[in-house]
XYZ file of C-alpha atoms in Angstrom:
724
model
C 114.958 -214.988 -106.185
C 112.402 -217.425 -105.159
C 112.650 -221.145 -104.860
C 111.913 -223.057 -107.508
C 109.935 -225.867 -106.520
C 108.455 -226.490 -103.094
C 105.008 -227.223 -101.624
C 103.571 -227.569 -98.464
C 100.387 -229.591 -97.099
C 97.931 -228.323 -95.375
C 98.455 -229.170 -92.153
C 101.042 -231.199 -90.369
C 99.622 -234.317 -89.079
C 96.663 -236.638 -90.156
C 94.319 -239.676 -88.315
C 94.254 -243.468 -90.395
C 91.128 -242.011 -92.815
C 91.480 -239.100 -92.911
C 93.222 -236.813 -95.860
C 95.536 -233.678 -95.802
C 95.990 -231.266 -98.753
C 99.309 -230.841 -100.942
C 100.467 -227.698 -103.077
C 102.629 -226.777 -105.361
C 105.199 -223.870 -107.139
C 107.116 -225.103 -109.977
C 109.170 -222.376 -111.158
C 110.369 -225.298 -113.401
C 108.120 -226.032 -116.041
C 107.098 -229.048 -117.180
C 105.586 -231.907 -114.934
C 106.678 -232.941 -111.365
C 106.379 -236.640 -109.825
C 104.836 -237.515 -106.266
C 105.144 -240.740 -104.275
C 105.317 -241.341 -100.381
C 107.987 -242.520 -98.115
C 108.231 -242.943 -94.405
C 110.688 -240.704 -92.980
C 112.847 -242.605 -90.629
C 116.954 -240.512 -90.727
C 116.912 -236.552 -91.867
C 120.985 -235.828 -91.080
C 122.735 -236.160 -94.760
C 126.095 -236.122 -92.912
C 127.684 -239.018 -94.333
C 129.526 -239.458 -90.543
C 126.024 -240.822 -89.305
C 123.304 -243.555 -90.955
C 123.157 -240.564 -93.642
C 119.257 -239.816 -95.010
C 117.177 -243.262 -94.699
C 113.670 -242.301 -96.358
C 111.409 -245.654 -96.669
C 109.355 -245.605 -99.809
C 105.534 -246.447 -98.912
C 102.623 -247.371 -101.252
C 99.727 -244.336 -101.430
C 96.626 -243.518 -103.729
C 98.191 -240.196 -104.931
C 101.520 -241.342 -106.396
C 101.973 -240.225 -110.038
C 102.848 -237.574 -112.761
C 101.530 -234.065 -112.420
C 101.376 -230.593 -114.304
C 103.915 -228.246 -112.773
C 102.848 -223.788 -112.261
C 104.485 -221.364 -110.563
C 101.763 -219.983 -107.743
C 102.962 -217.149 -106.466
C 102.812 -215.723 -102.582
C 101.416 -212.379 -101.723
C 102.982 -210.730 -98.763
C 101.324 -207.946 -96.341
C 98.313 -207.680 -94.359
C 95.899 -204.381 -94.388
C 91.584 -204.500 -93.835
C 89.523 -205.577 -96.606
C 85.976 -203.850 -95.951
C 83.485 -204.135 -98.367
C 80.876 -201.147 -98.790
C 78.796 -201.249 -101.948
C 76.475 -198.820 -99.880
C 78.933 -196.624 -98.518
C 79.557 -193.176 -101.057
C 82.087 -191.074 -100.959
C 81.072 -190.102 -104.565
C 80.258 -186.984 -103.502
C 82.589 -184.756 -100.921
C 83.660 -186.084 -98.103
C 85.867 -186.398 -95.369
C 88.706 -188.617 -93.759
C 90.220 -189.064 -90.699
C 92.023 -191.559 -89.226
C 95.589 -191.837 -86.751
C 98.645 -193.520 -87.996
C 101.901 -194.068 -86.314
C 104.592 -194.532 -88.926
C 107.611 -197.354 -88.500
C 108.972 -197.606 -91.540
C 109.117 -194.766 -93.921
C 109.897 -194.522 -97.861
C 109.879 -191.975 -100.347
C 107.878 -194.341 -102.589
C 103.701 -193.452 -100.498
C 102.830 -196.744 -98.669
C 98.966 -196.417 -98.590
C 96.821 -195.471 -94.810
C 93.525 -196.183 -95.948
C 92.202 -196.505 -100.291
C 89.558 -196.918 -102.379
C 90.049 -197.833 -106.149
C 87.737 -199.441 -108.010
C 89.408 -202.293 -110.631
C 90.420 -199.116 -113.784
C 92.032 -197.348 -110.292
C 90.115 -194.744 -110.270
C 88.913 -193.339 -106.894
C 91.420 -192.153 -103.550
C 94.357 -192.752 -101.825
C 96.235 -191.299 -99.052
C 99.427 -192.912 -98.095
C 102.582 -191.647 -95.777
C 106.264 -190.329 -96.863
C 108.759 -189.901 -95.848
C 108.054 -185.924 -96.862
C 104.577 -186.305 -94.901
C 101.047 -187.775 -96.118
C 99.579 -187.360 -99.590
C 96.553 -187.458 -100.784
C 95.714 -188.572 -104.727
C 92.162 -188.297 -106.347
C 91.211 -190.416 -109.739
C 88.940 -190.037 -111.879
C 88.484 -191.130 -115.890
C 92.041 -191.067 -115.752
C 92.399 -187.385 -114.509
C 94.691 -187.647 -111.363
C 94.999 -184.392 -108.577
C 97.535 -184.823 -106.207
C 97.886 -182.824 -102.384
C 100.939 -183.481 -100.291
C 102.317 -182.060 -96.870
C 105.360 -181.167 -96.392
C 106.466 -182.058 -93.165
C 108.398 -184.809 -92.731
C 107.056 -187.379 -90.137
C 109.175 -189.042 -87.253
C 108.582 -192.670 -86.794
C 106.631 -194.837 -83.495
C 104.930 -190.972 -83.318
C 101.368 -190.792 -83.557
C 99.843 -188.376 -86.137
C 96.123 -187.512 -86.873
C 95.697 -186.719 -90.936
C 92.703 -184.793 -91.845
C 91.523 -185.429 -95.475
C 88.589 -183.226 -97.337
C 87.594 -184.197 -100.889
C 84.730 -181.949 -102.794
C 83.884 -179.009 -102.867
C 85.893 -177.824 -106.120
C 89.211 -179.084 -104.076
C 91.414 -181.331 -101.842
C 92.679 -179.792 -98.093
C 94.874 -182.753 -96.147
C 96.319 -181.761 -92.678
C 98.773 -183.797 -91.082
C 98.796 -183.439 -86.911
C 100.811 -184.245 -84.990
C 99.878 -185.217 -81.147
C 102.352 -185.016 -79.131
C 105.723 -182.654 -79.032
C 109.158 -184.743 -81.295
C 111.377 -181.599 -80.208
C 113.327 -180.472 -83.632
C 110.618 -182.197 -85.507
C 108.133 -179.927 -88.375
C 105.531 -182.750 -88.697
C 102.932 -181.276 -88.839
C 101.549 -179.393 -92.047
C 98.396 -178.845 -94.145
C 97.499 -177.861 -97.827
C 94.818 -177.685 -100.369
C 94.605 -176.837 -103.883
C 91.810 -177.121 -106.520
C 90.558 -180.093 -107.794
C 86.553 -180.823 -109.885
C 87.326 -184.049 -109.402
C 84.529 -186.534 -108.303
C 85.489 -190.134 -107.958
C 81.747 -191.236 -107.868
C 83.840 -194.263 -110.072
C 85.111 -195.571 -106.963
C 81.605 -195.979 -104.642
C 81.226 -200.107 -105.272
C 84.802 -200.797 -104.897
C 86.060 -201.630 -101.274
C 87.907 -200.082 -98.679
C 91.180 -200.890 -97.511
C 92.996 -200.060 -94.920
C 96.322 -200.923 -94.801
C 97.451 -201.125 -98.417
C 95.850 -200.576 -102.154
C 94.254 -203.149 -104.161
C 95.412 -203.638 -107.486
C 94.343 -206.584 -109.349
C 92.851 -207.887 -106.562
C 96.197 -208.368 -104.860
C 97.536 -206.291 -101.360
C 100.369 -203.429 -102.323
C 102.261 -200.277 -101.458
C 101.717 -201.829 -97.867
C 102.363 -199.767 -95.009
C 104.325 -200.458 -91.609
C 103.168 -199.087 -88.852
C 100.015 -199.036 -86.735
C 96.841 -197.423 -87.919
C 93.477 -196.471 -85.873
C 90.161 -195.181 -86.294
C 90.362 -194.415 -89.977
C 86.186 -193.077 -90.407
C 84.531 -191.232 -93.032
C 81.734 -188.028 -92.872
C 79.652 -186.809 -95.318
C 80.810 -183.503 -96.453
C 83.740 -181.622 -96.303
C 84.384 -180.760 -92.271
C 87.243 -179.117 -90.577
C 89.657 -181.165 -88.751
C 89.893 -183.324 -85.149
C 88.351 -183.895 -82.483
C 87.126 -187.754 -81.215
C 85.396 -190.188 -83.316
C 81.455 -189.811 -82.182
C 79.053 -192.837 -83.645
C 76.390 -191.017 -82.251
C 77.238 -187.215 -85.376
C 74.947 -187.058 -87.783
C 77.319 -186.870 -90.573
C 79.140 -189.989 -89.848
C 79.405 -192.349 -92.680
C 81.631 -195.047 -91.425
C 84.364 -195.000 -87.987
C 86.315 -198.662 -88.571
C 86.938 -199.512 -84.601
C 89.809 -201.186 -84.246
C 89.088 -201.146 -80.630
C 86.356 -204.078 -81.396
C 87.289 -207.348 -81.957
C 90.820 -207.087 -80.934
C 91.291 -211.421 -80.427
C 89.861 -211.978 -84.515
C 89.977 -211.037 -87.870
C 86.948 -209.484 -88.131
C 86.912 -205.670 -88.733
C 84.313 -203.735 -87.257
C 82.072 -200.415 -88.155
C 80.893 -198.430 -85.465
C 79.215 -195.726 -87.653
C 75.522 -196.027 -89.296
C 76.045 -198.594 -92.414
C 77.848 -201.048 -90.112
C 80.413 -201.997 -93.060
C 81.822 -204.914 -91.385
C 85.431 -205.899 -93.371
C 88.258 -208.748 -92.678
C 92.252 -208.509 -92.051
C 93.777 -210.269 -94.194
C 97.029 -211.791 -93.665
C 97.595 -211.146 -89.758
C 98.794 -208.254 -88.529
C 99.154 -207.285 -85.568
C 96.526 -206.483 -82.886
C 96.351 -206.058 -78.973
C 98.812 -203.161 -79.788
C 98.941 -200.134 -78.025
C 97.535 -197.075 -79.540
C 97.529 -193.131 -79.791
C 95.200 -193.157 -76.482
C 97.598 -195.737 -74.323
C 98.703 -193.916 -71.267
C 100.508 -196.797 -69.093
C 97.898 -197.104 -66.342
C 96.798 -200.568 -67.917
C 98.496 -203.309 -69.587
C 95.660 -205.888 -70.125
C 93.869 -205.245 -73.697
C 90.659 -206.374 -72.072
C 90.813 -204.032 -69.291
C 91.025 -200.811 -71.813
C 90.016 -202.076 -75.425
C 90.272 -198.277 -76.722
C 93.700 -197.948 -75.229
C 94.049 -200.077 -78.817
C 92.126 -199.109 -80.707
C 95.648 -199.538 -82.781
C 96.238 -202.568 -85.979
C 100.180 -202.933 -86.413
C 100.314 -203.233 -90.115
C 103.135 -205.080 -91.582
C 104.533 -204.813 -95.402
C 105.605 -208.379 -95.095
C 102.827 -210.547 -93.104
C 101.477 -213.800 -94.520
C 98.596 -215.499 -92.521
C 97.300 -218.307 -95.513
C 100.130 -218.701 -99.382
C 97.207 -219.565 -100.614
C 97.639 -221.941 -103.029
C 95.677 -224.079 -104.870
C 95.569 -227.790 -104.149
C 97.360 -229.966 -106.821
C 96.541 -233.369 -105.298
C 95.158 -234.885 -101.388
C 96.786 -237.450 -99.518
C 94.442 -239.808 -98.741
C 95.693 -242.033 -95.395
C 94.218 -245.452 -95.276
C 92.697 -246.427 -92.177
C 95.715 -249.339 -91.727
C 98.353 -246.577 -92.071
C 101.097 -247.414 -89.403
C 101.564 -244.036 -86.621
C 104.616 -242.222 -88.067
C 107.054 -239.283 -89.601
C 105.691 -239.394 -93.282
C 106.846 -236.996 -96.168
C 105.165 -236.119 -99.663
C 108.065 -236.415 -102.562
C 108.144 -234.406 -104.901
C 110.968 -234.711 -108.116
C 111.312 -232.926 -111.048
C 114.139 -232.632 -113.652
C 117.210 -231.384 -110.803
C 114.813 -230.947 -107.877
C 113.454 -233.060 -104.351
C 111.256 -231.480 -102.120
C 109.928 -233.686 -99.460
C 107.159 -232.195 -97.407
C 106.734 -234.076 -94.791
C 103.545 -234.382 -91.766
C 102.542 -237.303 -89.718
C 100.361 -239.728 -89.347
C 98.459 -239.989 -85.557
C 97.286 -243.246 -84.194
C 92.972 -243.421 -84.917
C 91.394 -241.270 -82.168
C 91.284 -242.949 -78.296
C 93.432 -245.783 -79.244
C 97.325 -245.766 -78.507
C 98.549 -248.698 -80.880
C 102.116 -248.418 -78.791
C 103.255 -248.360 -75.563
C 105.279 -245.081 -76.040
C 104.156 -242.065 -77.278
C 106.664 -239.136 -78.812
C 105.317 -236.037 -78.898
C 106.282 -233.586 -82.108
C 106.812 -230.005 -80.770
C 105.130 -228.448 -83.800
C 104.381 -225.572 -82.136
C 107.871 -225.021 -81.305
C 109.095 -226.255 -85.257
C 105.803 -223.233 -86.463
C 107.693 -220.263 -84.458
C 111.139 -221.166 -85.809
C 109.500 -221.636 -89.181
C 111.577 -219.670 -92.194
C 114.242 -218.749 -88.933
C 116.505 -216.022 -91.012
C 119.871 -217.113 -88.664
C 122.432 -214.813 -91.007
C 124.541 -217.864 -91.324
C 124.247 -218.358 -94.510
C 128.235 -217.940 -95.308
C 130.170 -219.799 -98.187
C 131.557 -222.302 -95.462
C 127.117 -223.270 -94.936
C 127.105 -223.436 -98.095
C 129.959 -225.612 -99.200
C 128.847 -227.787 -96.489
C 125.036 -227.928 -97.646
C 126.457 -228.617 -101.254
C 129.015 -231.383 -99.935
C 126.775 -233.955 -97.947
C 123.876 -233.078 -100.445
C 121.485 -231.371 -97.795
C 118.813 -229.163 -98.308
C 119.268 -226.420 -100.714
C 117.822 -223.426 -99.270
C 117.434 -220.946 -96.275
C 115.780 -218.778 -95.111
C 118.243 -215.965 -95.201
C 118.396 -216.446 -99.438
C 114.247 -216.542 -99.484
C 112.149 -214.138 -98.453
C 108.688 -214.523 -100.331
C 107.202 -216.842 -97.522
C 107.815 -214.464 -94.518
C 109.983 -215.124 -91.724
C 109.594 -216.300 -88.282
C 109.147 -215.287 -84.795
C 113.058 -214.626 -84.163
C 112.972 -212.467 -86.853
C 112.203 -208.359 -86.858
C 109.521 -207.420 -89.650
C 111.022 -204.355 -92.089
C 110.040 -201.989 -89.399
C 111.842 -203.564 -86.733
C 109.022 -205.196 -85.257
C 109.509 -208.269 -83.783
C 107.140 -211.125 -86.255
C 104.611 -212.080 -83.191
C 102.153 -214.032 -85.349
C 103.764 -217.981 -87.402
C 101.014 -219.408 -89.891
C 101.381 -222.966 -91.092
C 99.325 -222.505 -94.120
C 103.140 -221.411 -96.207
C 106.188 -223.381 -97.830
C 108.714 -223.700 -94.554
C 112.103 -224.409 -95.670
C 113.903 -225.178 -92.625
C 110.956 -227.876 -91.672
C 112.268 -230.393 -94.450
C 114.714 -233.354 -93.743
C 118.357 -232.821 -94.474
C 118.061 -229.407 -93.308
C 121.231 -227.800 -91.880
C 120.234 -225.101 -89.390
C 124.155 -224.269 -88.699
C 127.793 -225.390 -89.902
C 128.680 -227.410 -87.104
C 131.809 -228.481 -87.554
C 131.753 -231.141 -84.798
C 128.307 -232.338 -85.711
C 125.930 -232.340 -87.848
C 124.321 -228.433 -86.914
C 120.350 -229.913 -87.214
C 117.560 -228.565 -84.947
C 114.425 -228.965 -84.558
C 112.290 -231.729 -87.240
C 115.627 -232.795 -88.865
C 117.567 -233.582 -84.860
C 114.362 -234.799 -84.111
C 114.864 -237.659 -86.596
C 118.037 -238.718 -84.624
C 115.715 -240.221 -81.942
C 112.664 -241.674 -84.586
C 115.780 -243.846 -86.178
C 117.457 -244.705 -82.720
C 113.723 -246.262 -81.548
C 113.146 -248.386 -84.878
C 116.921 -248.927 -84.852
C 116.300 -250.596 -80.642
C 112.883 -252.002 -82.168
C 110.922 -249.874 -79.509
C 107.364 -249.378 -80.695
C 105.685 -246.367 -81.320
C 102.759 -243.904 -82.143
C 103.163 -239.972 -82.922
C 101.264 -237.134 -81.225
C 101.151 -233.479 -82.243
C 101.257 -230.798 -80.159
C 98.219 -229.748 -82.154
C 95.954 -232.825 -80.940
C 97.985 -232.580 -77.319
C 96.419 -229.385 -77.294
C 92.815 -230.306 -78.054
C 92.372 -233.293 -76.638
C 94.520 -233.194 -73.455
C 95.147 -235.751 -71.314
C 92.586 -238.399 -72.919
C 95.469 -238.499 -75.603
C 97.694 -239.204 -73.036
C 95.961 -241.629 -70.631
C 96.505 -245.115 -72.950
C 100.052 -244.370 -72.416
C 102.845 -245.856 -70.461
C 105.328 -243.448 -71.506
C 105.290 -240.382 -73.049
C 109.078 -239.515 -74.919
C 109.660 -235.138 -75.874
C 111.884 -234.411 -78.552
C 115.116 -232.033 -78.365
C 113.205 -229.381 -78.061
C 109.938 -228.780 -77.179
C 109.985 -225.105 -76.339
C 106.563 -223.607 -77.101
C 103.788 -225.063 -75.164
C 99.886 -223.466 -74.439
C 98.626 -223.837 -70.643
C 96.302 -226.536 -72.623
C 99.409 -228.650 -73.726
C 101.475 -228.080 -70.274
C 97.799 -229.027 -68.539
C 97.821 -232.354 -70.000
C 101.421 -232.947 -69.324
C 101.500 -232.501 -66.437
C 98.131 -234.496 -65.135
C 99.576 -237.564 -66.959
C 102.538 -237.200 -65.142
C 100.954 -236.734 -62.224
C 98.206 -239.668 -62.990
C 100.882 -242.303 -63.189
C 102.559 -240.760 -66.612
C 105.751 -241.730 -66.621
C 107.582 -238.357 -68.968
C 110.973 -239.050 -70.534
C 112.794 -234.864 -72.276
C 115.153 -235.503 -73.887
C 115.772 -231.926 -74.500
C 116.882 -228.668 -73.689
C 115.573 -225.645 -72.980
C 111.920 -226.992 -72.970
C 108.168 -226.081 -71.398
C 109.648 -222.375 -72.141
C 107.545 -219.704 -73.876
C 103.785 -219.352 -73.056
C 101.877 -219.076 -76.170
C 98.512 -218.525 -77.344
C 95.870 -220.224 -80.503
C 92.560 -219.753 -81.541
C 89.999 -221.733 -82.829
C 88.697 -219.530 -85.371
C 92.950 -219.610 -86.985
C 94.133 -222.902 -86.220
C 96.708 -223.034 -88.365
C 98.297 -220.001 -86.301
C 100.165 -219.742 -82.886
C 101.173 -216.274 -81.196
C 104.085 -215.681 -78.427
C 104.663 -212.193 -76.726
C 108.457 -212.303 -75.864
C 107.858 -210.058 -72.266
C 109.953 -209.365 -69.091
C 113.372 -211.456 -69.249
C 114.277 -215.149 -71.060
C 116.785 -215.024 -73.399
C 114.561 -212.853 -76.209
C 115.045 -212.240 -80.188
C 113.005 -209.389 -79.661
C 111.279 -207.531 -76.291
C 107.961 -206.504 -76.695
C 106.802 -202.887 -76.336
C 105.452 -201.360 -73.187
C 102.439 -202.625 -72.385
C 101.815 -205.728 -75.289
C 102.482 -208.590 -73.046
C 99.267 -209.832 -73.411
C 98.005 -211.959 -76.511
C 95.986 -211.109 -78.798
C 94.366 -214.126 -79.579
C 93.817 -215.382 -76.029
C 93.852 -212.279 -73.812
C 95.848 -214.127 -71.114
C 99.594 -212.883 -70.462
C 102.083 -214.357 -72.662
C 106.294 -214.320 -72.453
C 107.833 -217.250 -70.040
C 105.622 -219.947 -67.910
C 108.568 -219.333 -65.093
C 107.020 -215.854 -65.186
C 103.259 -217.534 -65.390
C 104.122 -219.148 -61.876
C 105.124 -222.420 -63.786
C 109.329 -222.502 -64.618
C 109.701 -226.325 -66.182
C 110.994 -227.548 -62.653
C 108.270 -228.313 -61.999
C 107.181 -230.611 -64.714
C 110.359 -231.929 -66.112
C 112.722 -231.236 -63.225
C 115.128 -228.860 -65.126
C 114.190 -225.582 -66.209
C 116.283 -223.012 -68.642
C 120.307 -222.465 -67.634
C 122.888 -221.885 -70.303
C 123.583 -221.056 -73.731
C 126.166 -221.283 -76.119
C 126.798 -221.558 -80.010
C 125.913 -225.290 -81.149
C 128.768 -226.834 -79.787
C 128.278 -230.462 -76.948
C 130.320 -231.323 -74.134
C 129.399 -235.027 -71.814
C 128.215 -234.976 -68.408
C 129.866 -237.160 -66.117
C 128.635 -238.833 -62.876
C 127.304 -237.448 -60.135
C 127.077 -239.224 -56.872
C 123.894 -239.393 -56.484
C 123.664 -241.793 -59.899
C 125.632 -244.661 -57.605
C 122.229 -244.611 -55.398
C 120.576 -248.877 -56.215
C 117.091 -247.240 -55.730
C 118.540 -245.524 -59.336
C 121.216 -248.136 -60.262
C 118.979 -249.271 -63.204
C 119.687 -246.966 -65.765
C 123.319 -246.679 -65.524
C 123.450 -250.927 -66.148
C 125.866 -251.776 -68.532
C 127.108 -247.821 -68.885
C 130.289 -247.785 -68.133
C 132.418 -244.984 -67.195
C 132.373 -241.364 -65.309
C 131.604 -239.602 -67.923
C 129.185 -239.474 -70.473
C 127.928 -238.250 -74.254
C 131.232 -236.593 -75.218
C 131.001 -237.632 -78.835
C 127.628 -237.363 -81.204
C 126.022 -235.945 -84.908
C 125.211 -232.855 -83.107
C 127.052 -230.199 -81.534
C 129.969 -233.591 -81.422
C 128.969 -234.162 -77.729
C 125.204 -235.240 -75.553
C 125.814 -232.385 -73.354
C 125.866 -228.822 -75.463
C 123.924 -225.956 -76.701
C 121.369 -225.247 -74.382
C 121.216 -226.055 -71.071
C 118.492 -227.622 -68.208
C 119.858 -227.639 -64.175
C 117.472 -228.894 -61.396
C 116.673 -225.604 -59.516
C 114.573 -226.422 -56.511
C 113.893 -223.031 -55.591
C 111.862 -223.879 -59.342
C 109.566 -226.674 -58.147
C 112.476 -229.676 -58.462
C 110.775 -232.437 -56.089
C 112.721 -233.135 -53.210
C 112.762 -237.024 -54.505
C 115.142 -236.004 -57.326
C 118.043 -238.136 -58.483
C 120.507 -235.363 -59.688
C 122.617 -238.366 -61.714
C 125.406 -236.529 -63.065
C 125.532 -232.860 -64.326
C 127.826 -231.656 -68.022
C 130.870 -229.968 -67.893
C 133.703 -228.194 -70.278
C 131.392 -226.018 -71.717
C 133.536 -223.456 -73.880
C 133.863 -219.863 -73.072
C 131.502 -218.636 -75.257
C 127.936 -220.045 -73.280
C 125.916 -217.678 -71.048
C 124.002 -217.728 -67.962
C 119.957 -216.791 -68.996
C 119.333 -213.445 -68.355
C 116.489 -214.612 -65.781
C 119.045 -216.004 -63.441
C 120.605 -213.200 -62.943
C 120.277 -209.887 -60.725
C 123.458 -208.309 -61.586
C 126.215 -208.974 -64.063
C 127.631 -210.540 -61.263
C 124.879 -211.605 -58.753
C 122.204 -214.368 -59.260
C 119.617 -215.549 -57.475
C 120.303 -218.967 -56.698
C 123.727 -217.552 -55.041
C 125.903 -219.550 -57.635
C 128.450 -218.041 -59.447
C 127.196 -217.257 -63.120
C 129.409 -219.633 -64.655
C 127.806 -222.682 -62.135
C 124.900 -221.226 -63.940
C 126.276 -222.854 -67.173
C 125.115 -226.714 -66.293
C 123.343 -229.857 -68.293
C 121.856 -232.082 -65.506
C 120.608 -235.713 -66.125
C 117.163 -235.642 -63.135
C 115.502 -239.192 -62.485
C 112.621 -239.146 -59.794
C 109.692 -240.545 -59.327
C 106.373 -239.554 -59.046
C 102.437 -240.061 -57.193
C 100.596 -243.479 -58.372
C 103.374 -244.873 -60.243
C 104.641 -242.251 -62.294
C 108.181 -241.468 -63.018
C 110.455 -238.485 -65.178
C 113.411 -238.319 -66.336
C 114.534 -235.697 -67.959
C 118.599 -234.845 -70.492
C 118.814 -231.043 -70.034
C 120.254 -231.255 -72.913
C 119.419 -230.142 -76.768
C 122.411 -232.221 -78.428
C 121.240 -235.584 -76.705
C 119.760 -237.325 -79.018
C 122.200 -236.437 -81.730
C 124.650 -238.813 -79.438
C 122.242 -242.053 -80.407
C 124.123 -243.748 -83.032
C 126.943 -242.673 -82.314
C 129.232 -246.482 -83.063
C 126.535 -248.631 -83.908
C 123.946 -247.683 -82.187
C 125.627 -249.195 -79.593
C 127.596 -246.226 -76.838
C 126.610 -244.569 -72.901
C 124.021 -242.802 -73.997
C 122.283 -245.041 -76.417
C 122.347 -247.929 -73.289
C 120.995 -245.146 -70.969
C 118.186 -243.999 -72.334
C 117.529 -247.728 -73.424
C 117.202 -248.599 -69.797
C 115.073 -245.980 -69.161
C 112.774 -246.268 -71.575
C 112.672 -250.895 -71.369
C 112.194 -250.147 -67.375
C 109.422 -247.468 -68.313
C 107.258 -249.176 -71.033
C 106.997 -252.319 -68.598
């Protein structure tokens, strides 16, 4: 089942005077209408303000012809090799580590022309298979030696002399497995017609598209002139060597280099994973930069997607005077609507408001198309009753999934592209069936804050992680206040440096989320649409990186938690991740420090000892993912811990990095005592300050009671003081 009507833009943000390209696929037929809206509130819950779009004039508004645009999943290497002669006798040697096996052949390496003539080496659940086809005739040999998943094999295939020969040799003993074998058969086929075709690794080509994609790792594919015996390490000086694609070269790129005499270079399609352990890895080195030959493998997946590659239907020209904010390209056709979000950021080098809202676009991208396995009947009933966004990644797999999911072969997804439709990056998208609220995460949850800022008349610019990563402190310097959204979880070294330098230089930070500044991600200037995460060594993880694979392929640095990289969130925001439960909220209770005259202004007009036991996110301002202060991890000595959450449900747990055993913790406190969110305030040098709420669900309480409530009043006190 495919989404019948959806689109995406080529970027998440654009400056006034800039442009973005919109790509649409419609299986519904006919034409569609497009216009521009400002997205004020993206929560469809009838108990709140509801979906709020403000129509805007635009250059692109009009009617366009609809068309279906397919998306082709699966990664592979494509090598144009017009001078590579495999039309005579040749030998192919390659090492493979299958991670997912099936009865159907999955291509390891192939060279097939448009007519299907050529040769293909594949793996099946019963062993390696070599097929040669020429002029409508075909010959196949197959080894009867069932391979074991996640084990390395060297495959040697020889064509010539009137026969085909194939050997599958296990590189290590697996007890109880008969996984090595050889076979040969007479065949007088010569695949000369394929000599001008590209060589593909990890998939075969059909009509220019990768098919029969391999799930697993491939290392050192190489071709030799003539028929020769199996085995031996690659040798660039071998006089019979035709090509050797050494995947240890250019690990931080999408290039495929040939260490052979012909230099038949190629490129990777759809972002397979590099910087993974190959057959030579021994455990003596964990950084691929130090021993790249230990990482001479590429992990290909049948569901990888680097760029959906859709054609552009129209271009959005952003006027030079367009106000910064959250916008959407609204697409409508009979029975369907889609709103593609984007942000207009201010002109470079200028602030058009005193407050900058930092949109967590890296986090949105990491979670893109998150399959949560919660799209049950109750969820669908809520979605229909509220007229919420009608699609869910559990139901649609054609656009790939998030780095919180697994590939079909069981490996964790570590690369995410924004050049594709992102189902959960939409106004009105429900992440959960939240019985006490709306169940929003990320983009739509952040509109709770944007709507509140508009309601209170607080002028703000929107900036995104991408601009911050590119421009650093200079982007933030003109602003009096930097405000985060509900979940600024993923950061590069440059974004974290910029925020830290901004605060140290007298800036004022308002951190309105939980589980923020948590994971370190990598980017590459050659792939600006891609982010990478390696989930290594601790933390609440959707999957665990394999041993030896904690270093990012895109920048070569150690990944994982920022805490493991010496930068706990407490050093920046005063609080850091401490506890997590289901999507439910509770309240804060004021602590004695909140009555200190130095911070009494924060609570001016805020009545009661408890704060925030209400809201559109889990029914309470303190919920789901909780951050607390910790002086050992960097909360400054002058920090005021103003309030602490309590009353959390039994399903809440302490995060793993705080636990030594099931009974003891790093701090010495009881595990259950670390399940808390804390409101923290502290001053910094040069007149700066930080206010942190320590909870993902905080912003969901802002609109309660017509925007007149304790949470709303407290945040307004902080922002107006920081702006003064």
